Structures are given as structure tokens and as C-alpha cells.
Coordinates of C-alpha atoms and ligand atoms in Angstrom, one line a residue:
M19 CA 11.1 -3.7 -41.3
P20 CA 11.5 -3.9 -37.5
S21 CA 11.6 -7.5 -36.1
Y22 CA 9.1 -6.6 -33.3
D23 CA 6.4 -4.0 -32.9
V24 CA 7.6 -3.3 -29.4
V25 CA 10.6 -4.3 -27.2
I26 CA 10.1 -3.9 -23.5
I27 CA 13.2 -3.4 -21.4
G28 CA 12.6 -5.2 -18.1
A29 CA 10.2 -7.9 -17.0
G30 CA 9.1 -6.2 -13.8
H31 CA 5.4 -6.4 -13.1
N32 CA 4.8 -3.1 -15.0
G33 CA 6.8 -4.4 -18.1
L34 CA 4.8 -7.6 -18.0
T35 CA 1.5 -5.7 -17.7
C36 CA 2.4 -3.4 -20.6
A37 CA 3.4 -6.5 -22.6
G38 CA 0.1 -8.3 -21.8
Y39 CA -2.0 -5.4 -23.0
L40 CA 0.0 -4.9 -26.2
G41 CA 0.0 -8.7 -26.9
M42 CA -3.8 -8.6 -26.4
A43 CA -4.0 -5.9 -29.0
G44 CA -2.2 -8.1 -31.5
L45 CA 1.2 -6.5 -31.4
K46 CA 4.4 -8.5 -31.8
V47 CA 6.2 -7.9 -28.4
K48 CA 9.5 -9.0 -27.0
V49 CA 10.4 -8.5 -23.3
L50 CA 14.1 -8.5 -22.4
E51 CA 14.9 -9.1 -18.7
R52 CA 18.4 -8.8 -17.2
R53 CA 17.7 -11.3 -14.4
R54 CA 17.3 -15.1 -14.7
V55 CA 13.7 -14.7 -13.5
V56 CA 10.9 -12.4 -14.4
G57 CA 9.0 -10.2 -11.9
G58 CA 11.5 -7.4 -10.9
A59 CA 10.9 -6.5 -7.3
A60 CA 7.8 -8.8 -7.1
V61 CA 9.4 -12.3 -7.0
T62 CA 9.3 -15.3 -4.8
E63 CA 12.6 -17.3 -4.2
E64 CA 13.9 -19.9 -1.9
F65 CA 16.2 -18.1 0.5
A66 CA 17.1 -20.9 2.9
P67 CA 16.7 -24.6 2.3
G68 CA 13.0 -25.4 2.3
F69 CA 12.0 -21.8 3.0
R70 CA 10.5 -19.5 0.2
N71 CA 9.3 -16.0 0.5
S72 CA 8.7 -12.8 -1.5
V73 CA 12.2 -11.4 -1.9
A74 CA 11.5 -7.6 -2.0
A75 CA 7.9 -6.5 -2.2
Y76 CA 5.9 -8.6 0.3
T77 CA 2.3 -7.5 0.5
V78 CA -0.4 -6.7 -2.0
S79 CA -3.1 -4.0 -2.1
L80 CA -2.3 -1.5 -4.9
L81 CA -2.6 -4.0 -7.8
H82 CA -5.5 -2.5 -9.8
P83 CA -8.6 -4.7 -10.1
K84 CA -9.1 -3.7 -13.7
I85 CA -5.6 -5.1 -14.5
I86 CA -6.4 -8.3 -12.5
A87 CA -9.6 -8.7 -14.6
D88 CA -8.2 -7.6 -18.0
L89 CA -5.2 -10.0 -17.8
H90 CA -7.3 -12.8 -16.2
L91 CA -4.8 -13.1 -13.4
F92 CA -7.1 -15.2 -11.3
D93 CA -7.4 -17.7 -14.2
H94 CA -3.6 -17.8 -14.3
G95 CA -3.5 -19.0 -10.7
L96 CA -3.3 -15.8 -8.7
R97 CA -5.1 -16.0 -5.4
I98 CA -5.1 -13.1 -2.9
V99 CA -6.1 -13.6 0.7
E100 CA -6.9 -11.2 3.5
R101 CA -5.0 -10.9 6.7
R102 CA -7.1 -11.8 9.8
A103 CA -6.0 -8.6 11.3
Q104 CA -4.6 -5.7 9.3
N105 CA -2.0 -4.4 11.7
F106 CA -0.5 -5.1 15.1
L107 CA 1.6 -2.5 16.9
P108 CA 3.1 -3.8 20.1
T109 CA 5.3 -1.7 22.5
V110 CA 8.2 -3.0 24.5
D111 CA 6.3 -2.0 27.7
G112 CA 3.4 -4.4 27.1
E113 CA 0.8 -2.2 25.4
Y114 CA -0.5 -2.9 21.9
L115 CA -3.0 -1.8 19.2
I116 CA -4.6 -4.2 16.8
A117 CA -6.3 -2.8 13.7
A118 CA -8.9 -5.2 12.3
E119 CA -12.1 -4.7 10.5
G120 CA -14.8 -3.8 13.0
H121 CA -12.5 -4.0 16.0
T122 CA -10.2 -1.1 15.7
E123 CA -12.4 1.4 17.6
R124 CA -12.6 -0.9 20.6
Q125 CA -8.8 -1.1 20.6
L126 CA -8.5 2.7 20.4
A127 CA -10.7 3.1 23.4
K128 CA -7.8 1.7 25.5
F129 CA -5.9 4.9 24.8
S130 CA -8.2 7.8 24.0
R131 CA -12.0 8.3 23.9
N132 CA -11.3 11.3 21.6
D133 CA -9.6 9.0 19.0
V134 CA -12.6 6.6 19.0
E135 CA -14.9 9.4 18.1
R136 CA -12.6 10.7 15.4
Y137 CA -11.7 7.4 13.8
S138 CA -14.6 7.1 11.4
G139 CA -14.3 10.8 10.4
F140 CA -10.6 10.2 9.6
N141 CA -11.4 7.1 7.6
H142 CA -14.1 8.9 5.7
E143 CA -11.7 11.7 4.8
L144 CA -9.0 9.3 3.7
D145 CA -11.4 7.2 1.7
T146 CA -12.8 10.2 -0.2
V147 CA -9.3 11.4 -1.3
A148 CA -8.1 7.8 -1.9
D149 CA -11.1 7.4 -4.3
V150 CA -9.9 10.3 -6.3
L151 CA -6.3 8.9 -6.5
R152 CA -7.7 5.5 -7.4
Q153 CA -9.5 7.0 -10.4
L154 CA -6.4 9.1 -11.4
A155 CA -4.1 6.1 -11.2
L156 CA -5.2 4.6 -14.6
E157 CA -5.2 7.9 -16.4
P158 CA -2.2 9.8 -17.8
P159 CA -1.9 13.1 -15.9
P160 CA -2.3 16.3 -18.0
N161 CA 1.0 16.8 -19.8
L162 CA 2.8 20.1 -20.6
T163 CA 2.7 20.8 -24.4
R164 CA 3.6 23.9 -26.5
G165 CA 2.1 25.4 -29.7
L166 CA -1.2 24.7 -31.3
T167 CA -1.0 21.0 -32.3
L168 CA -3.3 18.0 -32.1
E169 CA -1.4 16.9 -29.1
T170 CA -2.0 20.3 -27.3
I171 CA -5.8 20.0 -28.0
R172 CA -5.7 16.4 -26.6
E173 CA -4.0 17.7 -23.5
V174 CA -6.4 20.6 -23.1
L175 CA -9.3 18.2 -23.2
K176 CA -7.5 15.9 -20.7
A177 CA -6.9 18.8 -18.4
G178 CA -10.6 19.7 -18.6
R179 CA -11.6 16.2 -17.6
F180 CA -9.1 16.3 -14.8
G181 CA -10.5 19.7 -13.6
N182 CA -14.0 18.4 -13.8
R183 CA -13.1 15.5 -11.6
L184 CA -11.7 17.9 -9.0
R185 CA -14.7 20.3 -9.4
R186 CA -17.0 17.5 -8.3
L187 CA -15.2 17.5 -4.9
S188 CA -16.6 19.9 -2.2
T189 CA -14.4 22.8 -1.2
E190 CA -13.5 21.1 2.0
N191 CA -12.5 17.9 0.2
L192 CA -10.3 20.0 -2.1
R193 CA -8.6 21.5 1.0
I194 CA -8.1 18.0 2.3
L195 CA -6.6 16.9 -1.0
Y196 CA -4.3 19.9 -0.9
D197 CA -3.3 19.1 2.7
L198 CA -2.5 15.5 1.7
F199 CA -0.3 16.6 -1.2
T200 CA 1.7 19.2 0.7
K201 CA 1.7 18.6 4.5
S202 CA 3.8 16.3 6.6
A203 CA 2.1 13.1 7.7
G204 CA 3.0 14.0 11.2
D205 CA 1.2 17.4 11.1
Y206 CA -1.8 15.7 9.4
L207 CA -2.1 12.9 11.9
D208 CA -1.4 15.1 15.0
G209 CA -4.5 17.1 13.8
W210 CA -6.6 14.0 14.1
F211 CA -5.5 11.8 16.9
D212 CA -4.0 11.9 20.4
G213 CA -2.8 8.3 20.7
E214 CA 0.8 7.5 19.7
L215 CA 0.1 4.0 18.4
V216 CA -2.8 5.0 16.1
K217 CA -0.6 7.8 14.7
A218 CA 2.2 5.3 14.2
L219 CA -0.2 2.9 12.4
F220 CA -0.8 5.5 9.7
G221 CA 2.5 7.2 9.9
F222 CA 4.3 4.0 8.9
D223 CA 2.8 4.3 5.5
A224 CA 4.3 7.7 5.1
V225 CA 7.9 6.7 5.6
V226 CA 7.9 3.3 4.0
G227 CA 10.4 3.4 1.1
N228 CA 10.5 7.2 1.8
Y229 CA 13.8 8.3 3.3
A230 CA 12.2 11.0 5.4
S231 CA 10.8 11.8 8.8
P232 CA 7.1 11.7 9.2
Y233 CA 7.4 15.4 9.9
T234 CA 9.0 16.1 6.5
P235 CA 6.5 18.1 4.3
G236 CA 5.1 16.0 1.5
T237 CA 5.1 12.7 3.5
A238 CA 1.3 12.9 3.9
Y239 CA 1.2 12.1 0.1
V240 CA 3.2 8.9 0.6
L241 CA 0.6 7.9 3.3
L242 CA -2.2 8.5 0.7
H243 CA -0.3 6.6 -2.0
H244 CA -0.5 3.5 0.2
A245 CA -4.3 4.0 0.7
F246 CA -5.6 3.7 -2.9
G247 CA -5.5 -0.1 -3.0
E248 CA -7.9 -2.8 -2.1
V249 CA -8.0 -6.6 -1.5
N250 CA -10.8 -8.5 -3.2
G251 CA -13.0 -5.4 -3.4
K252 CA -12.3 -4.2 0.2
K253 CA -10.7 -0.8 0.0
R254 CA -7.5 0.1 1.7
L255 CA -6.8 -3.4 2.9
W256 CA -3.5 -5.2 2.4
G257 CA -3.4 -8.9 1.7
H258 CA -1.2 -11.8 0.7
A259 CA -0.7 -13.4 -2.7
I260 CA -0.6 -17.2 -2.2
G261 CA 2.9 -18.3 -3.2
G262 CA 4.3 -14.8 -2.5
M263 CA 4.5 -11.8 -4.8
G264 CA 6.1 -13.9 -7.5
A265 CA 2.7 -15.5 -8.0
I266 CA 1.5 -12.1 -9.3
T267 CA 4.3 -11.8 -11.8
Q268 CA 4.1 -15.4 -12.8
A269 CA 0.4 -15.0 -13.6
M270 CA 1.2 -11.8 -15.6
A271 CA 4.0 -13.6 -17.5
H272 CA 1.6 -16.5 -18.4
A273 CA -1.1 -14.0 -19.5
A274 CA 1.4 -12.2 -21.7
A275 CA 2.7 -15.5 -23.2
D276 CA -0.9 -16.5 -24.0
H277 CA -1.1 -13.4 -26.2
G278 CA 2.1 -14.3 -28.0
V279 CA 4.5 -12.2 -26.1
E280 CA 8.1 -13.5 -26.1
I281 CA 10.0 -13.1 -22.8
D282 CA 13.8 -13.6 -22.7
T283 CA 15.5 -13.8 -19.4
D284 CA 19.3 -13.4 -18.9
A285 CA 19.0 -10.7 -21.6
A286 CA 20.4 -7.4 -20.2
V287 CA 19.9 -4.4 -22.4
R288 CA 23.1 -2.3 -22.7
E289 CA 21.9 0.5 -24.9
V290 CA 18.8 1.9 -26.6
L291 CA 19.6 2.2 -30.3
I292 CA 18.8 5.6 -31.7
E293 CA 18.5 6.1 -35.5
K294 CA 17.5 9.4 -37.2
S295 CA 16.7 10.8 -33.7
R296 CA 14.2 8.0 -32.8
A297 CA 14.4 4.8 -30.9
A298 CA 14.9 1.9 -33.3
G299 CA 15.9 -1.0 -31.1
V300 CA 18.2 -2.1 -28.3
V301 CA 21.7 -3.5 -28.0
L302 CA 22.1 -6.4 -25.5
A303 CA 25.0 -6.8 -23.2
D304 CA 26.3 -9.6 -25.4
G305 CA 26.2 -7.3 -28.5
R306 CA 23.0 -8.7 -30.1
V307 CA 20.7 -6.1 -31.6
V308 CA 16.9 -6.4 -31.3
R309 CA 15.0 -4.0 -33.5
A310 CA 11.5 -2.6 -32.9
G311 CA 9.4 0.4 -33.8
V312 CA 8.7 1.1 -30.2
I313 CA 10.9 0.7 -27.1
A314 CA 9.2 0.7 -23.7
A315 CA 11.5 1.1 -20.7
N316 CA 10.5 -0.6 -17.4
V317 CA 13.8 0.6 -15.9
E318 CA 14.1 3.5 -13.6
P319 CA 14.4 6.8 -15.5
R320 CA 17.8 8.0 -14.2
R321 CA 19.3 4.6 -15.1
L322 CA 17.6 4.8 -18.6
Y323 CA 18.7 8.2 -19.5
T324 CA 22.1 8.3 -17.9
T325 CA 23.4 4.8 -18.8
M326 CA 21.3 3.4 -21.6
V327 CA 20.4 6.2 -24.0
P328 CA 23.4 7.8 -25.8
R329 CA 23.9 11.2 -24.3
E330 CA 24.3 12.9 -27.7
A331 CA 20.7 11.9 -28.5
L332 CA 19.4 13.9 -25.5
D333 CA 18.8 17.6 -24.9
P334 CA 21.5 18.5 -22.3
A335 CA 18.9 20.3 -20.1
F336 CA 16.7 17.1 -20.0
L337 CA 19.8 14.9 -19.3
R338 CA 20.8 17.2 -16.4
R339 CA 17.3 16.9 -15.0
M340 CA 17.4 13.1 -15.2
Q341 CA 20.9 13.1 -13.5
G342 CA 19.1 15.0 -10.7
W343 CA 16.2 12.6 -10.5
R344 CA 16.0 11.8 -6.7
C345 CA 16.3 8.1 -6.1
G346 CA 17.1 6.4 -2.8
S347 CA 15.0 4.7 -0.2
G348 CA 16.3 4.2 3.4
T349 CA 15.2 0.6 3.3
F350 CA 16.8 -2.7 4.4
R351 CA 15.1 -6.0 3.7
I352 CA 15.5 -9.3 5.4
N353 CA 13.8 -12.7 5.0
V354 CA 14.1 -14.9 8.0
A355 CA 13.3 -18.6 8.4
L356 CA 11.8 -19.2 11.9
S357 CA 11.6 -22.4 14.0
Q358 CA 8.5 -21.0 15.7
L359 CA 6.2 -17.9 15.7
P360 CA 7.3 -15.0 17.8
S361 CA 5.8 -14.4 21.2
F362 CA 5.4 -10.7 22.0
T363 CA 5.8 -9.2 25.5
A364 CA 2.6 -7.3 24.7
L365 CA 0.6 -10.3 23.6
P366 CA 2.4 -13.5 24.5
G367 CA 2.0 -16.9 22.8
H368 CA 3.7 -18.9 20.1
E369 CA 0.4 -20.5 18.9
P370 CA -0.9 -18.9 15.7
A371 CA -3.2 -16.0 16.4
D372 CA -4.8 -13.2 14.3
H373 CA -2.1 -10.7 15.2
H374 CA 0.5 -13.1 13.7
T375 CA -1.1 -12.6 10.2
A376 CA -1.0 -8.8 10.5
G377 CA 1.5 -6.2 9.3
I378 CA 3.4 -6.0 12.6
I379 CA 4.7 -2.5 13.0
L380 CA 7.6 -2.1 15.4
A381 CA 7.7 1.7 15.7
P382 CA 5.5 2.9 18.5
S383 CA 5.2 6.6 17.8
L384 CA 5.8 9.3 15.2
G385 CA 8.6 10.7 17.4
Y386 CA 10.3 7.3 17.3
M387 CA 10.1 7.4 13.4
D388 CA 11.5 10.9 13.4
R389 CA 14.4 9.8 15.5
A390 CA 15.0 6.8 13.2
F391 CA 15.4 9.2 10.3
C392 CA 17.6 11.8 12.1
D393 CA 19.8 8.9 13.3
A394 CA 20.2 7.5 9.8
R395 CA 21.1 10.9 8.5
Q396 CA 23.8 11.3 11.1
L397 CA 25.0 7.7 11.7
D398 CA 24.0 6.0 8.4
V399 CA 21.9 3.4 10.3
S400 CA 19.1 4.2 12.8
R401 CA 19.9 2.9 16.3
E402 CA 16.2 2.1 16.8
P403 CA 14.9 1.3 13.3
I404 CA 11.3 1.1 12.1
I405 CA 10.4 -2.4 11.2
E406 CA 7.3 -4.0 9.6
M407 CA 7.3 -7.7 10.1
L408 CA 5.0 -9.9 8.1
I409 CA 4.7 -13.7 8.6
P410 CA 3.1 -14.8 5.4
S411 CA 3.4 -18.5 6.3
T412 CA 0.5 -17.9 8.8
L413 CA -1.7 -17.5 5.7
D414 CA 0.1 -19.7 3.2
D415 CA 1.5 -23.2 3.9
S416 CA 3.4 -23.3 0.6
L417 CA 6.3 -21.2 2.0
A418 CA 7.8 -23.1 4.9
P419 CA 8.1 -26.6 6.2
R420 CA 5.2 -27.7 8.5
G421 CA 5.4 -26.1 11.9
A422 CA 8.1 -23.6 10.8
H423 CA 7.6 -20.1 9.4
V424 CA 9.0 -17.4 7.2
A425 CA 8.9 -13.7 8.0
S426 CA 9.6 -10.6 5.9
L427 CA 11.3 -7.7 7.8
F428 CA 11.0 -4.4 6.0
C429 CA 13.3 -2.0 7.9
Q430 CA 13.8 1.8 7.7
H431 CA 15.9 3.9 8.0
V432 CA 19.4 3.3 6.7
A433 CA 21.4 5.6 4.4
P434 CA 20.9 4.7 0.7
Q435 CA 24.6 5.2 0.1
L436 CA 27.4 4.9 2.7
P437 CA 29.9 7.8 2.8
D438 CA 33.7 7.7 2.9
G439 CA 34.1 4.8 0.4
R440 CA 32.4 2.3 2.7
S441 CA 30.4 -0.4 1.0
W442 CA 27.1 -1.8 2.1
H443 CA 28.5 -5.3 1.3
D444 CA 30.8 -4.9 4.4
E445 CA 28.0 -3.6 6.7
R446 CA 25.1 -5.8 5.6
E447 CA 25.3 -8.6 8.2
R448 CA 26.1 -6.3 11.1
V449 CA 23.0 -4.2 10.2
A450 CA 20.9 -7.4 9.8
D451 CA 21.9 -8.4 13.3
L452 CA 20.7 -5.0 14.6
M453 CA 17.3 -5.5 12.9
I454 CA 16.8 -8.9 14.3
E455 CA 17.9 -7.7 17.8
T456 CA 15.3 -4.9 17.4
V457 CA 12.5 -7.5 16.8
D458 CA 13.9 -9.5 19.8
R459 CA 13.2 -6.5 22.1
Y460 CA 9.5 -6.7 21.3
A461 CA 9.4 -10.5 21.1
P462 CA 12.1 -12.0 23.3
G463 CA 13.4 -15.3 21.9
F464 CA 12.8 -14.2 18.3
K465 CA 16.6 -14.1 17.6
A466 CA 17.0 -17.6 18.8
S467 CA 14.2 -18.8 16.5
V468 CA 16.0 -17.6 13.4
V469 CA 17.3 -20.6 11.6
G470 CA 18.1 -19.0 8.2
R471 CA 18.2 -15.5 6.8
R472 CA 18.9 -13.4 3.7
A473 CA 19.5 -9.7 4.1
L474 CA 19.4 -7.1 1.3
S475 CA 21.0 -3.7 1.8
P476 CA 20.1 -0.7 -0.5
L477 CA 23.2 -1.7 -2.6
D478 CA 21.9 -5.3 -2.9
L479 CA 18.5 -3.9 -4.1
E480 CA 20.4 -1.8 -6.7
E481 CA 22.6 -4.6 -7.9
I482 CA 20.0 -7.4 -7.9
F483 CA 16.9 -5.5 -9.1
G484 CA 18.4 -2.3 -10.7
L485 CA 16.7 -0.1 -8.1
T486 CA 19.0 2.9 -7.9
G487 CA 19.9 3.7 -4.3
G488 CA 17.5 0.9 -3.4
D489 CA 14.6 3.1 -4.3
I490 CA 11.5 1.0 -4.1
F491 CA 9.5 3.5 -6.1
H492 CA 12.0 4.2 -9.0
G493 CA 12.2 7.7 -7.7
A494 CA 11.0 9.6 -4.6
L495 CA 7.2 10.2 -4.4
S496 CA 7.6 14.0 -3.7
L497 CA 5.6 16.7 -5.3
D498 CA 8.4 17.6 -7.7
Q499 CA 8.4 14.1 -9.0
L500 CA 4.7 13.3 -9.1
F501 CA 1.8 13.5 -11.6
W502 CA 2.8 15.8 -14.5
A503 CA 6.4 15.9 -13.3
R504 CA 6.9 12.1 -13.4
P505 CA 9.5 11.7 -14.7
A506 CA 9.6 15.3 -16.0
L507 CA 7.3 18.1 -17.0
G508 CA 6.4 17.5 -20.7
Y509 CA 7.0 13.8 -20.5
A510 CA 4.3 12.6 -18.1
D511 CA 2.2 10.9 -20.8
Y512 CA 4.5 7.9 -21.0
R513 CA 6.2 9.3 -24.1
G514 CA 9.9 10.1 -23.6
P515 CA 11.8 12.9 -25.4
L516 CA 12.8 10.7 -28.3
P517 CA 10.0 9.4 -30.6
G518 CA 9.4 5.7 -30.2
L519 CA 10.7 5.6 -26.6
Y520 CA 8.1 5.1 -23.8
H521 CA 8.2 4.8 -20.0
C522 CA 6.3 1.8 -18.6
G523 CA 7.8 1.5 -15.1
S524 CA 7.3 3.0 -11.7
G525 CA 9.2 6.1 -12.7
A526 CA 6.1 7.1 -14.6
H527 CA 2.7 8.1 -13.1
P528 CA 1.4 7.0 -10.6
G529 CA 4.7 5.7 -9.3
G530 CA 5.9 2.8 -7.3
G531 CA 4.1 -0.1 -5.7
V532 CA 2.8 -3.3 -7.3
S533 CA -0.1 -1.6 -9.0
G534 CA 0.5 -2.3 -12.7
A535 CA -0.9 1.2 -13.4
P536 CA 2.2 2.6 -15.2
G537 CA 2.4 -0.5 -17.4
H538 CA -1.3 -0.3 -18.2
N539 CA -1.2 3.4 -19.0
A540 CA 2.0 3.1 -21.2
A541 CA 0.3 0.4 -23.2
R542 CA -2.6 2.7 -23.8
A543 CA -0.3 5.5 -25.0
I544 CA 1.6 3.1 -27.3
L545 CA -1.7 1.8 -28.8
A546 CA -3.1 5.3 -29.2
D547 CA 0.0 6.5 -31.1
R548 CA -0.2 3.5 -33.5
R549 CA -3.8 4.4 -34.3
W550 CA -2.8 8.0 -35.1
Y551 CA 0.1 6.8 -37.2
R552 CA -2.1 4.4 -39.2
R553 CA -4.7 7.1 -39.8
G554 CA -2.0 9.6 -40.8
Ligands
FAD23 C1 12.3 -4.1 -0.5 C2 11.0 -3.7 -1.2 C3 9.8 -3.9 -0.6 C4 8.6 -3.5 -1.3 N1 7.4 -3.8 -0.7 C5 6.3 -3.6 -1.5 C6 5.1 -4.1 -1.0 O1 5.0 -4.8 -0.1 N2 4.0 -3.8 -1.8 C7 4.0 -3.1 -2.9 O2 3.0 -2.9 -3.6 N3 5.2 -2.6 -3.4 C8 6.3 -2.8 -2.7 N4 7.5 -2.4 -3.2 C9 7.6 -1.6 -4.3 C10 7.4 -2.4 -5.6 O3 7.9 -3.6 -5.5 C11 8.0 -1.7 -6.8 O4 7.6 -0.3 -6.8 C12 7.6 -2.3 -8.1 O5 7.8 -3.7 -8.0 C13 8.3 -1.8 -9.3 O6 7.8 -2.4 -10.4 P1 8.3 -2.1 -11.9 O7 7.8 -3.1 -12.8 O8 8.0 -0.7 -12.2 O9 9.9 -2.2 -11.8 P2 10.8 -3.4 -11.3 O10 10.1 -4.3 -10.4 O11 12.0 -2.7 -10.7 O12 11.3 -4.1 -12.6 C14 12.2 -3.5 -13.5 C15 12.8 -4.7 -14.2 O13 13.8 -4.2 -15.1 C16 14.9 -5.1 -15.2 N5 16.1 -4.4 -15.7 C17 16.8 -3.4 -15.1 N6 17.8 -3.1 -16.0 C18 17.7 -3.8 -17.1 C19 18.4 -4.0 -18.3 N7 19.5 -3.2 -18.5 N8 18.0 -4.9 -19.2 C20 16.9 -5.6 -19.0 N9 16.2 -5.6 -17.9 C21 16.6 -4.7 -16.9 C22 15.1 -5.4 -13.7 O14 15.8 -6.6 -13.5 C23 13.6 -5.6 -13.3 O15 13.2 -6.9 -13.5 C24 8.7 -2.8 -2.6 C25 9.9 -2.7 -3.2 C26 11.1 -3.1 -2.5 C27 12.4 -3.0 -3.2

């Protein structure tokens, strides 16, 4: 008899979500986490004496309301607040754009009458397609199957439901959907707007975590991926979890524990135990064995199949495919402790104002973003990087001492791996200086206000969180790695190639971001299989 019904490898937010649902269904679940803390890339830590902040992920929108409700996350202390302005895009020359509910059009009028007229049409178009994606997020995509089996029939029915959903869209909306899956964000946005700042506002979402130019085909999908969320019922907004992103995963861990889930930290899994060609348990780094009928992996797929599953258990063609799984974001993450709020040349003042609560995008055009990518390809680090700065202490006084602030700097693009044997550990602080100097160009005096910092290179993200190449999504969100191809054709329904082994992390549909959707969908697949097994 296995000791547990399910062992989950990794206590990222998806592993915890999966565990919560399985615990709720009465299963005996053990979660094993390599780090000392749960939460994966959604954690809050003290990074300088007296200053706490979200360490990696820093802003919330994609977390699905069904998951918040089912796991009673608000009852477990989660509170999500809205920013007073969504985004602020200053230039070094003194211009700026503020995107805020009901005010954006007036801001656009500073630059182009044409953009004012087109703005609501653009939002309507994006909303329509984002609604489709939102519905698809909590469903397994149609999966490739062979032969006439019950599973094939199930997949045919699922494909039918999927087709019906698309058939409800008008022909024009289908064209738009197709555009957003295949085009570059740059081409898409150039077709809508004239103004550089408004294009940069949306273009940022296309390159965040995505090592690409906004003119790379396929980047329009990454823009769309960042549009299917909501904050407290308001679609496409981004907000702040009080206490930082760790508040989300702490609430999830408490919800799971309430349903009897056991969570072990400092418990790295070394190997998935395979017996008679099926997953039967895991071996920990210290040699202990934990047995279970089902293993659900919250770890990134390439890491799972190339380092944790014995290679002789896998079909060589599948293994080769997983070795080629594209993983690597061009991101560099810094937390800074600030003695005062930044004062921007474009909108001066150290006193708290709405724009200080916004996602502050320092990248004034799509051309700038294109150059940032080309630079990083040639020089490993972009000379003029794209930075989003968020100052969560403007909305949350639990993060910094009174009068002081914390800021998240999310910076793109840098090379996920450095060539010629160079290590990111030797380059990190130099690149952190460059990022801080870049902010200083928009907000003179910013550098002098930094009283503490912690920088994370792509290698740090890999070593600390297990994100291969620092990939924030557990694998690029490109058409070859999305929907029925995530993580591979034939294995998109959360079931891996070995019976008993499931995927519950961001390497499964619908991919990265703090959504909880892969964890939710994997739990459903595991529970469905148990019901079939019992009936059989
Ligand atoms: C710098 C950065 C910024 C981001 N910003 C945002 C944002 O603002 N908003 C947003 O929605 N998303 C953001 N993301 C993306 C988002 O954080 C991730 O996509 C998401 O957290 C992934 O969740 P997960 O549960 O699938 O995996 P993870 O969070 O990666 O969790 C996997 C877990 O598995 C554990 N693990 C790995 N190997 C083992 C092992 N051998 N044994 C046991 N445990 C193991 C890891 O320690 C980790 O806890 C960001 C990510 C990064 C890195």
C-alpha cells in the first residue's frame, strides 16, 4: 500500500493549489518542497533589515477567482488591493502617459486624437479575446490521442466543446484571435495606435519574461496572456496582495493544511521512483523514499524529465523533445529599499501620488524595446534596458519602515546564459548598477535614495527557485509550447508519458503567471482518473 495517495514535487503556488483541491476531495497528500519556504516564485522575504518585498513575482491579476473562492483564500487572510493608477510611462524628456480607469483617453489626447478614438475599440477587441482565454484557462486543451479508446472518445468530445466555443465567435473575432496567436505585438499595436507611449504600455506585456523583441512573431500572444486576469472582479487590472505575493501562497498553504495536506520544506526530491513502468514514489536528496500512487510535478518539465525521471523509463523521442524544451527569460530582478519616493523629471514630487502606485514602465517605445532585445543578443545585457518599477509600499505599510519604501524592479533584457564560461554571479552587481542608473535617468536622485538592495540574475532565479534559464513561465509561451503542445503533443491533459505521473506546474496549460490554473486542472485530471480506476 502506498503511504500517500499523492506526492506533489514542489510547493509553488500551483503545487499548493493542486494539493488544496486534492485534500478537499479527501485524498492523503504530501507536498515536498526543496526550499525552506513554500511559495516558489510567489514569496515575500526580508531583503534588507526592516524591508520586505515579493522576491520574484510582484503583482497579481491572473490568479483565477474560482480558485480564490474554492480555496477560501480571503478567509485565509489574502487581501488584494487595486493600484490607484494602472500604469505610468514617463520619458526622460518630460512627457508622460498615465493609464487609469476612466482617465486614459484624456491622457492619450496629449499625443494623438486618432488614438483617443481607437482606444475603446482596441479594448473591446482585447476584452473579447481575453474572455475566451479566461474560459480556456481552467480547461485542459484537447489532447492528441490514438486508436479507438475511451480516452479518444473523451478527447473527441472535448475537442467538440472547444470547437463550439470558438464557433460562437464571429468570423472577425476569430480572425483577431488568430492574429493574437501568430502576429508580433509590434505589428498588432502599430495597426491600432500612432502614439509611442500607448504602444509601449501594451508592448511591455509582450516582452515581459519573454526573451524577444516586440516585433518577434508570436509576441502578441504573450500580450494576450497578460490580459486574462482581473482584480476583485475588474477585468485586466493588476493589483497588489497585501503582505506581498507570499500572502497568496501562505493562504494557499493554510487552505491545503486545513484539508489535511502535509507540507515538508527542506525536502528536495532527487528522483521519481519508477516501478513496473509507472510512477510509484520519489527519492529525496537525503535518500529517503516517499511512496504514493500518484506523483504530481510542480517543477519545470525539462528539469523533471532530464534530471529527475530515470532516462531508461522514457521513450528516447520524448526525452529528446524535453531536452529541447525552450526555457530562458531575459529577466533580471532587483528589490530596492528606498529612503524616499522617486521624483520623475516628467512628473516631479517625492510626496505619494497616484502614479507612484502604478506599474511604472521605463521603456518609451516599441523601438526602444526592440533595441533592448537586439542589444542583449549581441552584448548579453541591453545598454538601455526595459524596466517596470513597482513601489508596493505605497499601497501596503507592512513592507517598509514608516516614511521609507520598497520597490520591485523587473528588468529585461539580459541573456539567460552568459557565453564563454562567464558566470552571472560575477556580473550580477555590475548589471544591478546599470539597472539602478537607468531608473535614475528618469528620476534623478533615485540612485542616492537606494539604502539596500538584492539583485537576482537569471542564474540566481534558476538556483534559488529552480527556474531553468530564469524562465518565469517554466518554458516559453510560444505557439510550439502552448495549449495542446504544453509540454508536448499527446501530454497536454496533465498526464505525463508514465502512468501515475502528472504535471501540475506552469509547464502545463495555460502556462506561467500566478494563476493557479495548471494546479487546478491537474487536480481535476488526477481525481477523474481515480474515479475511472475505482469504477473499473
Ligand atoms: C522574477 C519573476 C517575476 C515574475 N512576476 C510575476 C508577476 O508579477 N505576476 C505573475 O502573475 N507572475 C509573475 N511571474 C511568474 C510566476 O511567478 C510564475 O510563473 C509562477 O510563480 C510559477 O508557479 P509554479 O507553481 O508553476 O512554479 P514555481 O513557483 O516555480 O514553483 C515550483 C516549486 O518547485 C520547487 N522545486 C524545484 N525543484 C524541486 C525538487 N527537486 N524537489 C522539491 N521541490 C522542488 C521550487 O523550489 C518551487 O518552490 C514572475 C516570475 C519571476 C521569476
